[in-house]
Coordinates of C-alpha atoms in Angstrom, one line a residue:
M1 CA 162.3 83.3 111.1
P2 CA 160.4 83.1 114.4
L3 CA 157.0 85.3 114.7
P4 CA 157.8 87.7 117.1
K5 CA 156.4 88.3 120.2
I6 CA 153.2 90.0 121.0
P7 CA 154.2 92.6 124.7
S8 CA 152.3 92.5 127.3
K9 CA 151.7 95.8 127.4
P10 CA 152.4 97.9 124.4
A11 CA 153.7 101.7 124.1
T12 CA 151.4 103.5 122.1
I13 CA 147.6 103.1 120.6
L14 CA 148.3 103.3 117.0
L15 CA 145.9 104.9 114.2
A16 CA 144.9 102.4 111.1
K17 CA 147.1 104.6 108.6
D18 CA 150.3 104.4 111.1
Y19 CA 150.4 100.4 111.6
P20 CA 153.3 99.2 109.8
K21 CA 153.1 97.2 106.1
A22 CA 153.5 93.1 105.8
T23 CA 156.5 92.9 104.1
G24 CA 159.2 90.2 104.2
R25 CA 161.3 91.6 106.9
V26 CA 160.9 93.5 110.0
T27 CA 160.9 96.5 109.2
P28 CA 161.7 99.7 112.0
A29 CA 157.9 100.3 112.8
L30 CA 157.3 96.9 113.4
A31 CA 160.6 96.9 115.3
A32 CA 159.4 100.1 117.5
V33 CA 155.8 98.9 117.5
A34 CA 156.5 95.6 118.9
D35 CA 159.7 95.2 120.5
I36 CA 162.0 93.2 118.3
A37 CA 165.2 93.6 116.8
P38 CA 164.8 94.8 113.2
E39 CA 166.7 92.5 109.9
P40 CA 169.7 93.8 108.9
A41 CA 169.0 95.7 106.0
P42 CA 171.5 95.6 102.7
A43 CA 172.0 98.7 102.6
P44 CA 174.7 101.1 105.0
K45 CA 173.0 101.0 108.4
K46 CA 172.6 104.8 109.8
A47 CA 170.2 105.4 112.1
A48 CA 167.4 103.7 109.6
T49 CA 165.8 101.8 113.2
V50 CA 165.9 105.0 115.6
K51 CA 163.7 107.0 113.5
A52 CA 160.4 105.0 114.4
V53 CA 160.9 105.1 118.0
P54 CA 158.5 106.8 120.0
A55 CA 160.2 109.6 122.3
A56 CA 157.5 109.2 124.7
K57 CA 157.2 105.6 125.9
K58 CA 159.9 104.1 126.9
P59 CA 159.9 100.7 125.0
A60 CA 160.9 97.4 126.6
V61 CA 163.8 94.7 126.7
A62 CA 163.3 92.6 123.4
K63 CA 162.4 88.9 124.7
T64 CA 163.2 87.0 120.9
P65 CA 165.3 84.2 120.2
A66 CA 167.6 86.0 118.0
G67 CA 171.4 86.4 118.6
G68 CA 173.7 89.4 120.2
K69 CA 173.0 91.6 117.9
S70 CA 169.4 92.1 118.9
K71 CA 170.1 92.0 123.1
A72 CA 172.5 94.5 122.6
V73 CA 170.2 97.0 120.3
A74 CA 167.5 96.0 123.1
A75 CA 169.9 97.1 125.7
V76 CA 170.3 100.2 124.2
L77 CA 166.4 100.6 123.9
K78 CA 165.9 100.3 127.3
A79 CA 168.3 102.4 128.5
A80 CA 168.8 105.4 126.8
P81 CA 165.7 105.9 124.5
A82 CA 166.5 110.0 124.7
V83 CA 170.5 109.5 123.4
L84 CA 168.2 107.4 120.3
Q85 CA 166.3 110.4 119.4
A86 CA 169.2 112.6 119.6
A87 CA 171.1 110.5 117.3
A88 CA 167.7 110.1 114.7
D89 CA 167.7 113.9 114.6
A90 CA 171.3 114.0 113.9
A91 CA 171.4 111.6 111.4
E92 CA 168.5 113.2 109.6
A93 CA 170.4 117.0 109.7
K94 CA 173.5 115.3 107.7
G95 CA 170.9 114.4 105.0
K96 CA 171.2 110.5 105.5
P97 CA 168.1 109.1 104.8
S98 CA 167.4 105.0 105.5
P99 CA 167.7 103.0 102.8
R100 CA 163.7 102.1 102.4
G101 CA 163.4 106.1 102.3
K102 CA 162.4 108.3 105.0
V103 CA 160.6 106.3 108.0
T104 CA 158.1 108.8 109.9
P105 CA 158.1 108.6 113.5
I106 CA 154.7 106.9 114.8
V107 CA 151.9 109.0 116.2
A108 CA 150.0 107.5 119.3
E109 CA 146.3 108.2 119.5
A110 CA 145.1 109.6 123.0
P111 CA 144.1 106.9 125.4
H112 CA 140.1 106.1 125.5
P113 CA 139.0 107.2 128.5
A114 CA 137.9 104.0 131.1
K115 CA 134.8 103.1 130.4
H116 CA 134.0 103.2 134.5
K117 CA 134.7 106.0 136.3
S118 CA 134.5 106.7 140.0
N119 CA 132.0 108.4 141.0
E120 CA 134.4 111.2 142.0
V121 CA 135.8 111.7 138.8
A122 CA 132.3 112.6 137.3
L123 CA 131.1 114.9 140.0
K124 CA 134.7 117.0 140.4
S125 CA 136.1 119.3 137.9
S126 CA 140.0 118.7 136.8
T127 CA 140.9 121.5 138.5
S128 CA 139.2 120.6 142.1
R129 CA 140.7 117.0 141.8
N130 CA 144.0 118.7 141.3
A131 CA 143.5 121.1 143.9
D132 CA 143.0 117.9 146.2
Q133 CA 146.1 116.1 144.5
T134 CA 148.2 119.2 146.3
G135 CA 146.3 120.2 149.5
T136 CA 145.5 123.6 148.8
T137 CA 142.1 125.2 149.6
K138 CA 139.6 126.1 147.0
M139 CA 137.7 128.8 146.9
F140 CA 133.5 127.8 145.6
V141 CA 131.9 130.7 143.8
L142 CA 128.1 130.1 144.5
D143 CA 125.1 130.2 142.2
T144 CA 121.5 131.3 143.7
N145 CA 120.0 127.8 143.4
V146 CA 122.9 126.4 145.6
L147 CA 121.6 128.8 148.2
M148 CA 118.1 128.3 148.0
H149 CA 118.1 124.2 147.5
D150 CA 120.0 124.2 151.2
P151 CA 119.9 127.4 153.0
S152 CA 123.5 125.4 155.2
S153 CA 125.1 125.1 151.7
L154 CA 127.5 127.7 153.5
F155 CA 128.9 126.0 155.9
R156 CA 129.3 122.6 154.2
F157 CA 132.7 123.0 152.2
E158 CA 135.6 122.5 154.8
E159 CA 138.2 123.7 155.0
H160 CA 137.6 125.7 151.6
D161 CA 136.6 129.4 150.7
V162 CA 133.4 131.0 149.7
Y163 CA 131.9 133.5 147.2
L164 CA 129.2 135.1 146.8
P165 CA 128.4 137.6 143.9
M166 CA 126.8 140.5 144.5
M167 CA 124.0 138.9 141.5
T168 CA 123.9 136.0 143.9
L169 CA 122.3 138.5 146.7
E170 CA 120.2 139.9 144.5
E171 CA 118.9 137.1 142.9
L172 CA 117.9 135.8 146.4
D173 CA 116.3 139.6 147.3
N174 CA 114.0 138.7 144.1
H175 CA 112.6 135.1 145.6
K176 CA 112.6 136.0 149.1
K177 CA 108.4 136.5 148.7
G178 CA 105.6 134.3 149.2
M179 CA 105.0 131.1 151.4
T180 CA 106.8 128.7 148.8
E181 CA 109.7 126.7 150.0
V182 CA 112.1 128.2 147.7
A183 CA 111.2 131.4 149.6
R184 CA 111.2 129.8 153.3
N185 CA 114.7 129.3 152.4
A186 CA 116.4 132.8 150.9
R187 CA 114.9 134.5 154.0
Q188 CA 116.9 131.8 156.3
V189 CA 120.1 132.2 154.0
S190 CA 119.5 136.2 154.7
R191 CA 119.5 135.6 158.2
T192 CA 122.1 133.8 158.2
L193 CA 124.3 136.2 156.2
D194 CA 123.2 139.0 158.3
A195 CA 124.3 137.1 161.3
L196 CA 128.0 136.5 159.9
V197 CA 128.3 140.2 158.8
S198 CA 127.4 141.9 161.9
N199 CA 130.0 143.4 164.3
T200 CA 132.2 143.4 162.1
D201 CA 134.5 146.0 160.1
D202 CA 134.6 146.7 156.2
D203 CA 138.3 145.0 156.6
A204 CA 136.4 142.1 157.8
I205 CA 134.5 142.3 154.8
E206 CA 137.1 142.4 152.1
N207 CA 139.4 139.8 154.2
G208 CA 136.6 137.3 154.5
I209 CA 134.8 136.4 157.2
P210 CA 135.4 133.7 159.2
L211 CA 132.4 130.9 158.6
S212 CA 132.8 129.1 162.0
K213 CA 131.7 132.4 163.8
L214 CA 128.4 131.2 164.4
G215 CA 129.2 127.7 166.0
N216 CA 129.9 125.7 163.0
K217 CA 133.2 124.1 163.9
D218 CA 133.1 122.1 160.3
A219 CA 133.2 124.7 158.5
K220 CA 137.1 126.3 158.7
G221 CA 137.4 128.4 155.4
R222 CA 136.2 132.3 154.7
L223 CA 133.1 133.8 153.0
Y224 CA 134.2 136.5 151.0
F225 CA 132.0 139.0 149.7
Q226 CA 132.3 140.9 146.4
T227 CA 133.0 144.4 146.9
R228 CA 134.1 145.8 143.5
L229 CA 133.0 145.7 140.0
Q230 CA 134.8 142.8 138.1
T231 CA 134.3 142.7 135.1
A232 CA 136.5 139.9 132.2
E233 CA 135.9 140.0 129.0
L234 CA 133.5 137.2 127.5
P235 CA 132.3 136.1 124.2
V236 CA 130.3 138.9 122.0
G237 CA 127.3 136.3 121.6
L238 CA 127.1 136.0 125.6
P239 CA 124.0 139.0 126.4
S240 CA 126.0 140.7 129.9
G241 CA 122.7 141.5 131.7
K242 CA 121.5 138.2 132.4
A243 CA 122.9 137.0 136.1
D244 CA 124.0 134.2 134.9
N245 CA 126.6 135.5 132.5
Q246 CA 127.2 138.2 135.3
I247 CA 128.7 135.0 137.7
L248 CA 130.5 133.4 134.6
S249 CA 132.3 137.0 134.5
V250 CA 132.8 137.0 138.2
V251 CA 134.6 133.7 138.1
R252 CA 137.0 134.5 135.1
S253 CA 137.8 137.3 136.7
L254 CA 138.9 136.0 139.6
E255 CA 140.8 133.3 138.0
A256 CA 143.0 136.2 136.8
E257 CA 143.3 137.4 139.6
Q258 CA 144.1 135.0 141.8
A259 CA 146.2 133.2 139.4
G260 CA 147.2 129.7 140.9
R261 CA 144.1 129.4 142.9
A262 CA 141.1 126.7 142.5
I263 CA 138.1 128.8 141.4
V264 CA 135.3 126.6 141.3
L265 CA 131.6 127.5 140.1
V266 CA 129.5 125.2 142.3
S267 CA 125.7 125.2 140.5
K268 CA 122.1 123.5 140.8
D269 CA 121.7 124.7 136.9
I270 CA 122.9 121.9 134.4
N271 CA 123.0 124.6 131.3
M272 CA 124.7 127.0 133.3
R273 CA 127.3 124.8 134.2
I274 CA 127.7 123.6 130.4
K275 CA 128.0 126.6 129.3
A276 CA 130.7 127.5 132.1
R277 CA 132.7 124.4 130.8
A278 CA 132.3 125.7 127.4
L279 CA 133.8 129.0 128.5
G280 CA 136.9 126.9 130.0
L281 CA 135.5 127.5 133.2
P282 CA 135.7 124.9 136.0
A283 CA 132.1 124.0 137.5
E284 CA 130.5 121.4 139.6
D285 CA 126.9 120.1 141.1
Y286 CA 126.2 121.1 144.9
F287 CA 126.7 117.6 145.8
N288 CA 126.8 118.0 149.4
D289 CA 123.5 116.9 149.9
H290 CA 123.2 113.9 147.8
V291 CA 123.2 110.6 150.9
L292 CA 124.5 108.3 148.7
E293 CA 126.6 109.0 145.2
D294 CA 125.3 104.8 144.3
T295 CA 121.7 104.4 144.5
D296 CA 122.8 100.7 144.3
L297 CA 124.7 101.1 147.4
L298 CA 121.5 101.9 149.4
Y299 CA 120.0 99.6 152.6
S300 CA 118.0 97.4 151.3
G301 CA 117.4 96.2 154.9
I302 CA 117.5 92.3 153.6
V303 CA 121.1 90.0 153.4
Q304 CA 121.0 86.7 152.3
L305 CA 123.7 84.8 155.1
P306 CA 126.1 82.6 153.6
D307 CA 125.7 78.6 153.1
D308 CA 128.5 77.9 155.7
F309 CA 126.8 80.4 158.1
W310 CA 125.4 77.6 160.7
N311 CA 129.1 75.4 160.3
K312 CA 130.9 78.8 160.9
H313 CA 129.0 80.5 163.8
G314 CA 127.3 77.7 165.1
K315 CA 130.0 76.7 167.6
D316 CA 128.3 78.3 170.8
L317 CA 124.8 78.4 169.5
E318 CA 122.2 79.2 172.2
S319 CA 118.4 79.4 171.9
W320 CA 115.7 79.6 173.6
Q321 CA 111.7 80.6 173.3
E322 CA 110.4 83.4 174.4
N323 CA 106.7 85.0 174.3
K324 CA 106.4 88.4 172.8
N325 CA 103.5 90.9 171.7
G326 CA 101.3 87.8 171.8
Q327 CA 103.0 85.5 169.4
S328 CA 105.9 83.2 170.5
A329 CA 109.2 83.2 169.0
T330 CA 112.6 81.6 169.0
F331 CA 115.8 83.4 169.3
Y332 CA 119.3 82.3 168.7
R333 CA 122.5 84.0 169.7
V334 CA 125.3 83.0 167.3
T335 CA 129.0 84.2 167.3
G336 CA 131.2 84.3 164.2
P337 CA 132.7 86.5 161.6
F338 CA 129.8 87.6 160.0
V339 CA 128.3 89.3 162.2
P340 CA 129.6 93.2 162.3
S341 CA 128.7 93.6 158.7
M342 CA 124.4 93.2 159.8
L343 CA 122.8 95.7 162.0
V344 CA 119.9 95.8 164.3
N345 CA 116.8 95.0 162.8
Q346 CA 117.9 93.3 159.4
F347 CA 116.4 90.6 158.1
V348 CA 119.0 87.7 157.2
F349 CA 117.7 84.7 155.0
L350 CA 119.1 81.3 154.1
E351 CA 118.1 79.3 151.6
P352 CA 119.7 75.6 151.6
K353 CA 119.6 74.0 148.3
N354 CA 119.9 70.6 149.0
G355 CA 116.5 70.6 150.5
E356 CA 117.0 71.7 153.3
A357 CA 114.0 73.7 155.2
P358 CA 115.2 77.6 154.8
F359 CA 115.9 80.0 157.6
Y360 CA 114.4 83.7 157.8
G361 CA 115.2 85.4 160.6
Q362 CA 115.8 89.3 162.0
V363 CA 118.7 90.8 164.0
K364 CA 117.7 91.4 167.4
Q365 CA 120.9 92.9 169.3
I366 CA 124.5 92.8 168.2
N367 CA 127.4 93.1 170.9
G368 CA 130.9 92.5 168.9
K369 CA 131.1 89.1 167.4
T370 CA 128.0 88.2 168.9
A371 CA 124.4 88.2 167.5
V372 CA 120.9 87.4 168.8
L373 CA 118.5 86.1 165.9
Q374 CA 114.5 86.5 166.1
T375 CA 112.4 83.7 164.1
L376 CA 109.7 85.9 162.0
R377 CA 105.8 85.3 162.0
D378 CA 104.8 83.5 158.9
F379 CA 102.8 86.0 157.3
S380 CA 102.2 83.6 154.3
H381 CA 100.4 81.3 155.5
N382 CA 96.2 81.8 155.7
K383 CA 96.3 81.2 159.2
N384 CA 97.9 84.5 159.8
N385 CA 96.3 86.5 157.2
V386 CA 96.5 90.5 157.7
W387 CA 92.7 92.3 156.7
G388 CA 92.7 89.3 154.5
V389 CA 96.1 89.8 153.3
T390 CA 98.7 87.4 152.8
A391 CA 102.4 87.7 151.7
R392 CA 103.1 86.1 148.6
N393 CA 106.9 86.3 148.7
R394 CA 109.7 87.1 150.8
E395 CA 110.1 90.9 151.0
Q396 CA 106.3 90.9 151.5
N397 CA 106.3 88.6 154.2
F398 CA 109.5 90.6 156.4
A399 CA 107.5 93.9 155.3
L400 CA 104.2 93.0 157.1
N401 CA 106.8 91.8 160.3
L402 CA 107.8 95.3 160.6
L403 CA 104.7 96.6 160.0
M404 CA 102.7 94.2 162.4
N405 CA 105.6 94.9 165.3
P406 CA 104.0 97.4 168.1
E407 CA 107.6 98.1 169.0
C408 CA 108.7 99.2 165.5
D409 CA 107.8 102.7 165.7
F410 CA 109.8 103.8 161.9
V411 CA 108.9 101.7 159.3
T412 CA 110.4 102.6 155.4
L413 CA 109.4 100.1 152.4
L414 CA 111.1 100.8 148.8
G415 CA 110.0 99.2 145.9
Q416 CA 108.6 99.7 142.2
A417 CA 105.2 99.8 140.7
G418 CA 103.4 97.0 142.3
T419 CA 105.4 95.4 144.7
G420 CA 102.3 95.5 147.4
K421 CA 103.5 98.5 149.8
T422 CA 100.2 100.8 149.7
L423 CA 98.1 97.7 150.1
L424 CA 100.5 96.0 153.2
A425 CA 100.4 99.1 154.6
L426 CA 96.9 100.0 154.7
A427 CA 96.0 96.3 155.8
A428 CA 98.1 96.7 158.5
G429 CA 96.6 99.7 159.5
L430 CA 93.5 98.3 159.5
A431 CA 94.0 95.4 161.4
Q432 CA 95.7 97.6 164.1
V433 CA 93.1 100.0 164.1
L434 CA 90.2 98.1 164.0
E435 CA 91.1 94.8 165.4
T436 CA 93.5 95.1 167.9
K437 CA 92.6 98.6 168.7
L438 CA 96.4 99.5 168.9
Y439 CA 96.2 103.0 166.9
N440 CA 93.5 105.4 166.5
E441 CA 93.1 105.9 163.5
I442 CA 94.8 105.9 160.3
I443 CA 96.3 109.6 158.2
V444 CA 96.6 109.0 155.4
T445 CA 99.1 112.2 153.4
R446 CA 101.4 112.4 150.4
V447 CA 103.0 115.0 148.3
T448 CA 101.3 116.7 145.4
V449 CA 103.6 116.8 142.7
P450 CA 101.4 116.2 139.1
V451 CA 102.8 114.0 136.7
G452 CA 101.7 115.9 134.1
E453 CA 100.0 119.6 133.5
D454 CA 98.6 120.7 136.7
I455 CA 94.3 121.0 136.7
G456 CA 93.8 124.3 138.3
F457 CA 92.1 124.5 142.1
L458 CA 90.0 121.4 143.3
P459 CA 86.8 122.5 145.1
G460 CA 86.2 121.5 148.4
T461 CA 87.4 120.8 152.1
E462 CA 91.1 119.9 153.0
E463 CA 90.2 116.2 152.5
E464 CA 87.9 116.9 149.5
K465 CA 90.7 118.5 147.4
M466 CA 93.2 115.8 148.4
S467 CA 90.8 112.9 147.0
P468 CA 92.1 112.8 143.4
W469 CA 95.8 112.5 145.0
M470 CA 94.2 109.1 147.2
G471 CA 93.3 107.4 144.2
A472 CA 95.8 104.7 145.0
F473 CA 94.3 104.3 148.1
D474 CA 90.7 104.2 146.7
D475 CA 91.7 100.7 144.8
N476 CA 93.7 99.2 147.7
L477 CA 90.3 99.8 150.2
E478 CA 88.7 98.0 147.3
V479 CA 90.6 95.1 147.1
L480 CA 91.2 94.8 151.3
N481 CA 86.6 95.1 151.3
K482 CA 86.0 92.4 148.6
S483 CA 87.8 90.0 151.1
D484 CA 84.8 90.1 153.2
S485 CA 81.7 88.2 151.6
D486 CA 79.4 86.7 154.2
G487 CA 78.3 90.2 155.0
G488 CA 76.6 90.7 151.3
E489 CA 75.7 93.9 150.2
W490 CA 74.2 96.1 153.2
G491 CA 77.4 94.7 154.8
R492 CA 79.8 95.7 153.0
A493 CA 78.8 98.8 152.4
A494 CA 78.7 99.3 156.2
T495 CA 82.0 97.9 156.7
Q496 CA 83.4 100.7 153.8
D497 CA 81.4 103.2 155.9
L498 CA 83.8 102.0 158.9
I499 CA 86.9 101.9 157.5
R500 CA 86.0 105.4 155.4
S501 CA 85.5 106.9 159.2
R502 CA 88.9 105.7 160.7
I503 CA 91.2 107.3 158.1
K504 CA 91.5 110.9 157.5
I505 CA 93.4 112.3 154.3
K506 CA 95.5 115.8 155.0
S507 CA 97.5 117.7 153.5
L508 CA 101.2 118.2 153.6
N509 CA 101.1 122.1 153.9
F510 CA 99.3 122.0 157.4
M511 CA 101.1 119.7 159.1
R512 CA 103.8 122.3 160.8
G513 CA 103.2 121.7 164.8
R514 CA 100.9 119.0 164.5
T515 CA 101.4 116.3 167.1
F516 CA 100.0 112.6 166.5
V517 CA 99.4 110.7 169.4
N518 CA 98.7 107.2 168.6
K519 CA 98.2 107.5 165.0
F520 CA 99.3 105.6 162.5
L521 CA 100.7 107.7 160.0
I522 CA 101.1 106.6 156.2
I523 CA 103.2 109.1 154.0
D524 CA 103.2 107.8 150.4
E525 CA 104.9 108.7 147.5
A526 CA 107.7 109.8 149.6
Q527 CA 110.4 110.2 147.3
N528 CA 109.0 114.1 146.4
L529 CA 109.9 114.5 149.8
T530 CA 112.6 117.0 150.3
P531 CA 115.2 115.9 153.6
K532 CA 113.8 119.2 155.5
Q533 CA 110.1 118.2 154.5
V534 CA 110.4 114.7 156.0
K535 CA 112.1 115.9 159.3
T536 CA 108.8 118.0 159.7
L537 CA 106.8 115.1 159.3
V538 CA 108.4 112.7 161.5
T539 CA 109.1 115.0 163.8
R540 CA 105.2 115.2 164.0
A541 CA 105.1 111.7 166.0
G542 CA 103.5 111.7 169.6
P543 CA 103.4 109.0 172.0
G544 CA 102.3 105.6 170.5
T545 CA 102.1 106.8 166.7
K546 CA 104.0 104.7 163.8
I547 CA 104.8 106.2 160.8
I548 CA 105.4 104.3 157.3
C549 CA 106.9 106.3 154.1
L550 CA 106.5 104.6 151.1
G551 CA 108.1 105.2 147.7
N552 CA 109.5 104.3 144.7
I553 CA 113.0 106.5 144.3
A554 CA 113.5 106.1 140.4
Q555 CA 109.8 107.8 140.1
I556 CA 111.0 110.9 141.6
D557 CA 108.8 114.1 140.4
T558 CA 110.2 116.6 142.1
P559 CA 112.6 119.4 140.3
Y560 CA 116.1 119.4 142.1
L561 CA 115.9 116.3 143.6
T562 CA 117.5 112.8 142.4
E563 CA 117.9 109.8 143.7
G564 CA 120.9 110.2 146.2
S565 CA 119.2 113.8 147.5
S566 CA 115.8 112.4 148.0
G567 CA 114.2 112.4 151.8
L568 CA 112.9 109.3 151.3
T569 CA 117.0 107.9 150.9
Y570 CA 117.6 110.0 153.5
V571 CA 115.5 108.9 156.1
V572 CA 116.5 105.2 154.9
D573 CA 120.2 105.7 155.2
R574 CA 120.0 107.5 158.6
F575 CA 117.4 105.0 160.2
K576 CA 119.2 102.0 160.0
G577 CA 120.5 100.2 162.7
W578 CA 117.8 102.0 165.2
S579 CA 116.1 99.5 167.5
H580 CA 112.9 100.7 166.8
S581 CA 113.0 101.0 163.0
G582 CA 112.9 98.7 159.9
H583 CA 113.5 99.3 156.3
V584 CA 112.5 96.6 153.4
T585 CA 113.4 96.7 149.1
L586 CA 110.9 94.6 147.9
A587 CA 111.9 93.5 145.0
R588 CA 109.2 91.5 142.9
G589 CA 105.7 92.7 141.5
E590 CA 102.9 91.2 142.5
R591 CA 100.3 93.8 140.8
S592 CA 99.5 91.2 137.5
R593 CA 101.4 89.4 134.6
L594 CA 101.1 92.9 132.5
A595 CA 101.9 95.6 134.9
D596 CA 105.7 93.3 135.8
H597 CA 106.6 92.5 132.1
A598 CA 105.6 96.4 131.4
S599 CA 108.4 97.2 134.4
E600 CA 110.7 95.1 132.8
V601 CA 110.5 96.1 129.3
L602 CA 109.6 99.4 129.1

């Protein structure tokens, strides 16, 4: 007898105990699983082959070299599985067992979930996804930490409604005192709610206040407050006096009141969401503040050209030379299908494998399918060194082209530890402050978020308090000073004093209201900044000021900040494509072989 053909789409996933036993003939169970016609049994042929057909899955047509009988059985299996199941039930009711005993129907195990789910599936609850599929509006119950994290979160839910429990308002009131960012956000939310509630009667509060009342046209839903006591029974082990449990009680009572409506709890508290899901309540994280769901998609500032770039884009090629900022540069005007995927100030490179010279350029203009590319200055050569520093790899060369370009007002550098972000920024700042006199002084600031336990208050002035946080700059200054060996010890000491006089260390807390004119501003560890703090810093720039943001989004120490919601990710995504800004992601570590190996294996 020929071997049965393995089906391309198996109907079920079997447990190990349900696999058919190996016998000399094709059993009914194997016939149902392998999708072939069973051999005729010597005993009376009544419903023996039908019992093993799973009712939940529709078998496919058998493709075996059997005779007409197998084709007929396969046709019946394809046409009417429900009829076959009814016949099986009838045969069982009459008490006519099969010749090999009663055949137990095969119960399939639930299919395994896919390993790679989309971000939307991971972020949204099943209730929310079902509402999206049916097109119905949802009601989001907001936890207090969402409002304190993003004061404008009330207007970020599009056409859906927002519900505020009374306990959320109580917690807002408890956190409004103080000068912290959380207290400021709580006060801002209170002012927004006051503006929404003003000039409304009691019926309007009961029926919902339009969120577009203050001019937010994207918010098409309504705002509801908890106007009466809503209690729902929670498990006995949950204390009713706790604020989180009272909010969960409100969510459950809303589900009971508005049956069929998607009620979703939104909270930044992980334990709160776990507790809600354990009680069977839909809960989600607030992810509207995420710039990107997957940081692998973050703009890198660099793109590799395809190998046939010049063949496809060199038909109407134009080239010319210009003298900009004291340097001669070559420009190319290219036209082709790859151009629309480029961005202004993006770096492009082509390194042929046939031994030809590599091409490194920067996109200067884009007009439809036509782009203007500019060749770069080679900072890897010693004659173009910046304060004694030369680029050690391709990405560092791109970064120095941005840092030394006076037309580029805003530069962001991302990279892991040891890629040279701080050293390159400091060397470029010293060269343009002390040599070319393009800027008056260097201002350095960073977020004072400790990695471990805080050591307490620090003595001294603002600069003395900030100096322990600026150890990275002291280390890099030491490296930059060692490169000058002509002046001896006295010369190095004088140079160091001169450099110190041109570098000011400022605290982030006193930045609001300031304006920097002709300054070279370096913001270190910018991944610990919120988008609002980054906006506060970048808007301090006056005429002739250049701002450099440095950071590594894999080392975030601020609570409630993730790689997707960091202020550094925010500015990289928002500034891409602007003609006076640039971004480079540094890939290779150049600190030491020990540091490189540690970053890989630890």
